[in-house]
Amino acid sequence: MAATSTRTGTVLRTSTKPSRSLEHHAPVHGVRWWRELGWRHVVAVVMVVVCVLPLLYVLSASFNPGGTLTGSNQLFRHVSAQNYQNLWGRYFGSWLLNSLLVCTVTAVGTVLMGAAAAYAFSRFRFRGRRGSLTFLLLVQMFPQMLAFVAIFLLLLSLSKVFPAIGVNSQLGLIAVYLGGALGVNTFLMYGFFNTVPRELDEAAKIDGATHAQIFWTIILRLVAPILAVVGLLSFVSSYGEFIIAKIVLQRPEKWTLAVGLYSWAADEKTAPWGLFAAGAVLAAIPVVLLFQFLQKYIVSGLTAGSVKG
């Protein structure tokens, strides 16, 4: 590339070849980018493949009319809706309704009871308050399996007095779920309630509002994110819970989805894996829809509730 001066008539020539400094720094920038960002893309792709491949495998098995998981190594080689049609000829519809009923009541009850307890710990000052909070936290450190025998014996005794909340009762299962979820959710909501300024309570009291009115009309609206998070966590944990539901519920028509689907897969040799895969796909839909509906509250609720004021 040449440039000519109009006054002196001299020709100035500039080289089009890149300088040695640029050639030297180009590989350095590539290595630096790979060390800082490139490896993250590789890890992200591997994680996506690991997460998506099992889902595709189960979805392919649900459309396989052969009813097997290993009939073919090719995904979606056979596509048929026969498994989804055969689901409704069994107890699957009852299991789905039972799960939705139990989990919805558990989620609503957990939110209301936990919010009331968290409001009391956050706004009231009484003897034993700090010790009660510590006790709620310590109870959660013990594994749930330690209480299985005690839960069964307690429900068995209640069956003789009040069968509605005893063994083989969905109401009894809900009561067990509520008792197990109350401690950790109360402590989680307690941290969020402390972020609400007390001046709002004092202003409402000056206007003549009672504690009940403050709780229902002011506080609950301000802590909506943590209520959504607690309700979601309670719904998901009880929706997939198996052991306690298996202990409490004994009749097939009262089973939840976790217990019912396990009954199909109990015998590995004769299990209807096509029906099991189809049921698993349909069982995941309510949880996915709930996550989509409450996703705007999840991050803010968990972040604010994780800090105790």
Coordinates of C-alpha atoms in Angstrom, one line a residue:
M1 CA 0.0 0.0 0.0
A2 CA 1.5 3.3 -1.1
A3 CA 0.8 6.9 -0.4
T4 CA 2.3 9.9 -2.5
S5 CA 3.0 13.4 -1.1
T6 CA 1.7 16.2 -3.4
R7 CA 4.4 18.7 -2.2
T8 CA 7.6 16.6 -2.1
G9 CA 6.7 13.9 -4.6
T10 CA 8.1 11.3 -2.4
V11 CA 6.4 8.0 -2.1
L12 CA 5.7 6.6 1.4
R13 CA 5.3 2.9 1.5
T14 CA 3.6 1.1 4.4
S15 CA 3.7 -2.6 4.8
T16 CA 0.4 -4.6 4.9
K17 CA 2.0 -7.4 6.9
P18 CA 0.9 -7.6 10.5
S19 CA 3.6 -6.6 13.0
R20 CA 5.5 -9.2 14.9
S21 CA 4.0 -7.9 18.2
L22 CA 0.5 -8.6 17.0
E23 CA 1.5 -12.1 15.8
H24 CA 3.1 -12.7 19.2
H25 CA 0.1 -11.5 21.2
A26 CA -2.6 -13.3 19.2
P27 CA -2.0 -16.8 20.6
V28 CA -1.6 -15.3 24.1
H29 CA -5.1 -13.7 23.9
G30 CA -6.5 -17.1 22.7
V31 CA -4.9 -18.9 25.6
R32 CA -6.1 -16.3 28.0
W33 CA -9.7 -16.4 26.7
W34 CA -9.7 -20.2 26.9
R35 CA -8.3 -20.1 30.5
E36 CA -10.9 -17.6 31.7
L37 CA -14.0 -18.3 29.6
G38 CA -13.5 -21.2 27.2
W39 CA -13.5 -24.0 29.7
R40 CA -16.7 -22.8 31.1
H41 CA -18.5 -23.2 27.8
V42 CA -17.2 -26.8 27.6
V43 CA -18.4 -27.6 31.1
A44 CA -21.8 -26.0 30.3
V45 CA -22.2 -28.1 27.2
V46 CA -21.3 -31.3 29.1
M47 CA -23.8 -30.5 31.9
V48 CA -26.5 -29.8 29.3
V49 CA -25.9 -33.1 27.6
V50 CA -25.8 -35.0 31.0
C51 CA -29.1 -33.4 32.0
V52 CA -31.0 -33.6 28.7
L53 CA -30.0 -37.1 27.5
P54 CA -31.8 -39.0 30.4
L55 CA -34.9 -36.9 29.7
L56 CA -34.8 -37.8 26.0
Y57 CA -34.3 -41.4 26.9
V58 CA -37.3 -41.5 29.2
L59 CA -39.4 -39.6 26.6
S60 CA -38.4 -42.1 23.9
A61 CA -39.2 -45.0 26.2
S62 CA -42.7 -43.5 26.8
F63 CA -43.4 -43.6 23.1
N64 CA -42.1 -47.2 22.7
P65 CA -45.0 -49.6 22.3
G66 CA -42.8 -52.5 23.1
G67 CA -42.8 -51.5 26.8
T68 CA -39.0 -51.9 27.3
L69 CA -36.2 -49.5 28.0
T70 CA -33.4 -51.4 26.2
G71 CA -35.2 -52.6 23.1
S72 CA -33.2 -50.3 20.9
N73 CA -30.3 -48.0 21.2
Q74 CA -31.9 -45.4 18.8
L75 CA -34.0 -42.8 20.3
F76 CA -37.6 -42.4 19.0
R77 CA -37.2 -45.4 16.7
H78 CA -40.8 -46.5 17.5
V79 CA -43.3 -43.7 18.2
S80 CA -46.8 -44.6 19.5
A81 CA -49.2 -43.0 22.0
Q82 CA -50.3 -46.5 23.2
N83 CA -48.6 -46.2 26.6
Y84 CA -50.3 -42.9 27.3
Q85 CA -53.7 -44.3 26.4
N86 CA -53.2 -47.4 28.6
L87 CA -52.3 -45.2 31.6
W88 CA -55.9 -44.2 32.2
G89 CA -57.1 -47.8 32.3
R90 CA -55.3 -48.2 35.6
Y91 CA -55.1 -46.2 38.8
F92 CA -52.9 -43.5 37.3
G93 CA -55.7 -40.9 37.2
S94 CA -56.5 -41.5 40.9
W95 CA -52.8 -41.4 41.8
L96 CA -52.4 -38.1 40.1
L97 CA -55.4 -36.5 41.8
N98 CA -54.3 -37.9 45.1
S99 CA -50.8 -36.4 44.7
L100 CA -52.2 -33.0 43.6
L101 CA -54.6 -32.9 46.5
V102 CA -52.1 -34.0 49.2
C103 CA -49.3 -31.7 47.9
T104 CA -51.6 -28.6 47.4
V105 CA -53.0 -28.9 50.9
T106 CA -49.6 -29.5 52.3
A107 CA -48.1 -26.4 50.5
V108 CA -51.0 -24.1 51.5
G109 CA -50.9 -25.3 55.1
T110 CA -47.1 -25.0 55.3
V111 CA -47.2 -21.4 54.0
L112 CA -50.0 -20.4 56.4
M113 CA -48.6 -22.1 59.5
G114 CA -45.0 -21.1 58.8
A115 CA -45.9 -17.5 58.1
A116 CA -47.9 -17.3 61.3
A117 CA -45.0 -18.8 63.4
A118 CA -42.4 -16.6 61.6
Y119 CA -44.5 -13.5 62.3
A120 CA -44.8 -14.3 66.0
F121 CA -41.0 -14.9 66.3
S122 CA -40.2 -11.7 64.3
R123 CA -42.6 -9.3 65.9
F124 CA -43.3 -10.5 69.4
R125 CA -40.8 -10.7 72.3
F126 CA -41.6 -13.5 74.8
R127 CA -39.8 -15.8 77.1
G128 CA -38.3 -18.8 75.3
R129 CA -38.3 -17.1 71.9
R130 CA -34.6 -17.6 71.1
G131 CA -34.6 -21.1 72.6
S132 CA -37.6 -22.1 70.4
L133 CA -35.8 -20.8 67.3
T134 CA -32.7 -22.8 68.2
F135 CA -34.8 -25.9 68.9
L136 CA -36.5 -25.6 65.4
L137 CA -33.1 -25.5 63.9
L138 CA -31.7 -28.4 65.9
V139 CA -34.6 -30.7 65.1
Q140 CA -33.9 -30.4 61.3
M141 CA -30.4 -31.8 61.9
F142 CA -31.8 -35.3 62.6
P143 CA -32.6 -37.4 59.5
Q144 CA -36.2 -38.0 58.8
M145 CA -35.8 -41.8 58.8
L146 CA -35.4 -41.8 62.6
A147 CA -39.1 -40.9 62.9
F148 CA -40.5 -43.6 60.6
V149 CA -41.3 -46.1 63.3
A150 CA -42.7 -43.5 65.6
I151 CA -44.9 -42.0 62.9
F152 CA -46.3 -45.4 62.0
L153 CA -47.1 -46.3 65.7
L154 CA -48.6 -42.8 66.3
L155 CA -50.9 -43.1 63.2
L156 CA -51.8 -46.6 64.2
S157 CA -52.9 -45.5 67.6
L158 CA -54.8 -42.6 66.1
S159 CA -56.6 -45.0 63.8
K160 CA -58.3 -46.6 66.8
V161 CA -59.6 -43.2 68.1
F162 CA -60.0 -41.1 65.0
P163 CA -59.6 -43.1 61.7
A164 CA -59.7 -40.0 59.5
I165 CA -56.1 -39.1 60.4
G166 CA -54.8 -42.6 61.0
V167 CA -53.1 -45.2 58.8
N168 CA -54.3 -45.4 55.2
S169 CA -55.6 -41.8 55.4
Q170 CA -54.6 -39.0 53.2
L171 CA -55.3 -36.5 55.9
G172 CA -52.9 -38.3 58.2
L173 CA -50.2 -38.1 55.5
I174 CA -50.8 -34.4 55.1
A175 CA -50.5 -34.0 58.9
V176 CA -47.1 -35.8 58.8
Y177 CA -45.9 -33.6 56.0
L178 CA -47.0 -30.4 57.7
G179 CA -45.2 -31.4 60.9
G180 CA -42.0 -32.2 59.1
A181 CA -41.9 -29.1 57.0
L182 CA -42.8 -26.6 59.7
G183 CA -39.4 -26.2 61.3
V184 CA -37.1 -25.3 58.4
N185 CA -39.7 -23.2 56.6
T186 CA -40.5 -21.2 59.7
F187 CA -36.8 -20.4 60.1
L188 CA -36.5 -19.5 56.4
M189 CA -39.5 -17.1 56.6
Y190 CA -38.3 -15.7 59.9
G191 CA -35.3 -14.2 58.1
F192 CA -37.5 -12.7 55.5
F193 CA -39.9 -11.2 57.9
N194 CA -37.1 -9.4 59.7
T195 CA -36.4 -7.5 56.5
V196 CA -39.8 -5.8 56.7
P197 CA -39.5 -2.5 58.6
R198 CA -41.2 -2.4 61.9
E199 CA -42.3 1.2 61.2
L200 CA -45.0 -0.2 59.0
D201 CA -46.5 -2.1 61.9
E202 CA -46.3 0.9 64.2
A203 CA -48.0 3.1 61.6
A204 CA -50.8 0.6 61.2
K205 CA -51.3 0.3 64.9
I206 CA -51.6 4.1 65.1
D207 CA -54.4 3.8 62.6
G208 CA -56.1 1.3 64.8
A209 CA -55.1 -2.0 63.1
T210 CA -54.8 -5.2 65.1
H211 CA -52.0 -7.8 64.8
A212 CA -54.4 -9.9 62.7
Q213 CA -55.1 -7.1 60.3
I214 CA -51.4 -6.2 60.0
F215 CA -50.5 -9.8 59.3
W216 CA -53.2 -10.5 56.7
T217 CA -53.4 -7.1 54.9
I218 CA -49.8 -5.8 55.1
I219 CA -47.1 -8.3 56.0
L220 CA -48.3 -11.2 53.8
R221 CA -48.3 -8.9 50.7
L222 CA -44.8 -7.7 51.4
V223 CA -43.4 -11.2 51.9
A224 CA -45.0 -12.7 48.8
P225 CA -41.7 -13.9 47.4
I226 CA -40.8 -16.1 50.4
L227 CA -44.3 -17.4 50.5
A228 CA -44.0 -18.5 46.9
V229 CA -40.7 -20.2 47.6
V230 CA -41.9 -22.0 50.6
G231 CA -45.0 -23.2 48.9
L232 CA -43.0 -24.4 45.9
L233 CA -40.4 -26.3 48.0
S234 CA -43.2 -27.8 50.1
F235 CA -45.1 -28.9 47.0
V236 CA -42.1 -30.4 45.2
S237 CA -40.8 -32.2 48.3
S238 CA -44.1 -33.8 49.1
Y239 CA -44.8 -34.6 45.4
G240 CA -41.8 -36.8 45.1
E241 CA -41.8 -38.2 48.6
F242 CA -42.0 -42.0 48.7
I243 CA -41.1 -43.6 52.0
I244 CA -43.6 -42.0 54.4
A245 CA -46.4 -42.2 51.7
K246 CA -45.6 -45.9 51.4
I247 CA -45.9 -46.4 55.1
V248 CA -49.1 -44.4 55.6
L249 CA -51.1 -45.3 52.5
Q250 CA -51.8 -49.0 52.0
R251 CA -54.7 -49.2 49.5
P252 CA -53.9 -48.8 45.8
E253 CA -56.7 -46.3 45.2
K254 CA -55.2 -44.0 47.9
W255 CA -51.6 -44.1 46.7
T256 CA -49.8 -41.1 45.5
L257 CA -47.8 -41.0 42.2
A258 CA -44.5 -41.9 43.8
V259 CA -45.9 -45.0 45.4
G260 CA -48.0 -46.0 42.4
L261 CA -45.2 -45.7 39.9
Y262 CA -42.9 -47.6 42.2
S263 CA -45.4 -50.5 42.3
W264 CA -45.0 -50.8 38.5
A265 CA -41.2 -50.8 38.6
A266 CA -40.9 -53.1 41.7
D267 CA -40.2 -56.2 39.5
E268 CA -37.4 -55.4 37.1
K269 CA -38.1 -58.4 34.8
T270 CA -41.8 -57.9 34.3
A271 CA -42.2 -54.2 34.9
P272 CA -44.2 -52.2 32.3
W273 CA -41.4 -49.8 31.6
G274 CA -43.3 -48.1 28.8
L275 CA -46.2 -47.2 31.2
F276 CA -43.7 -46.2 33.9
A277 CA -41.9 -43.8 31.5
A278 CA -45.2 -42.3 30.3
G279 CA -46.4 -41.9 33.8
A280 CA -43.1 -40.2 34.8
V281 CA -43.4 -37.8 31.9
L282 CA -46.9 -36.8 32.8
A283 CA -46.0 -36.6 36.5
A284 CA -43.3 -34.0 35.7
I285 CA -45.8 -31.6 34.0
P286 CA -47.4 -30.1 37.2
V287 CA -44.0 -29.3 38.8
V288 CA -42.7 -27.7 35.6
L289 CA -45.8 -25.5 35.3
L290 CA -45.5 -24.5 38.9
F291 CA -41.8 -23.5 38.4
Q292 CA -42.7 -21.4 35.4
F293 CA -45.6 -19.7 37.3
L294 CA -43.5 -18.9 40.3
Q295 CA -40.0 -18.4 38.8
K296 CA -40.0 -14.6 39.3
Y297 CA -40.2 -15.1 43.1
I298 CA -37.7 -17.9 43.5
V299 CA -34.4 -16.0 43.3
S300 CA -35.6 -13.0 45.3
G301 CA -37.3 -15.1 47.9
L302 CA -34.3 -17.5 48.5
T303 CA -31.8 -14.6 48.6
A304 CA -33.6 -12.4 51.1
G305 CA -34.7 -15.4 53.3
S306 CA -31.2 -16.7 53.6
V307 CA -30.1 -13.7 55.7
K308 CA -31.4 -13.6 59.2
G309 CA -31.9 -10.0 60.4

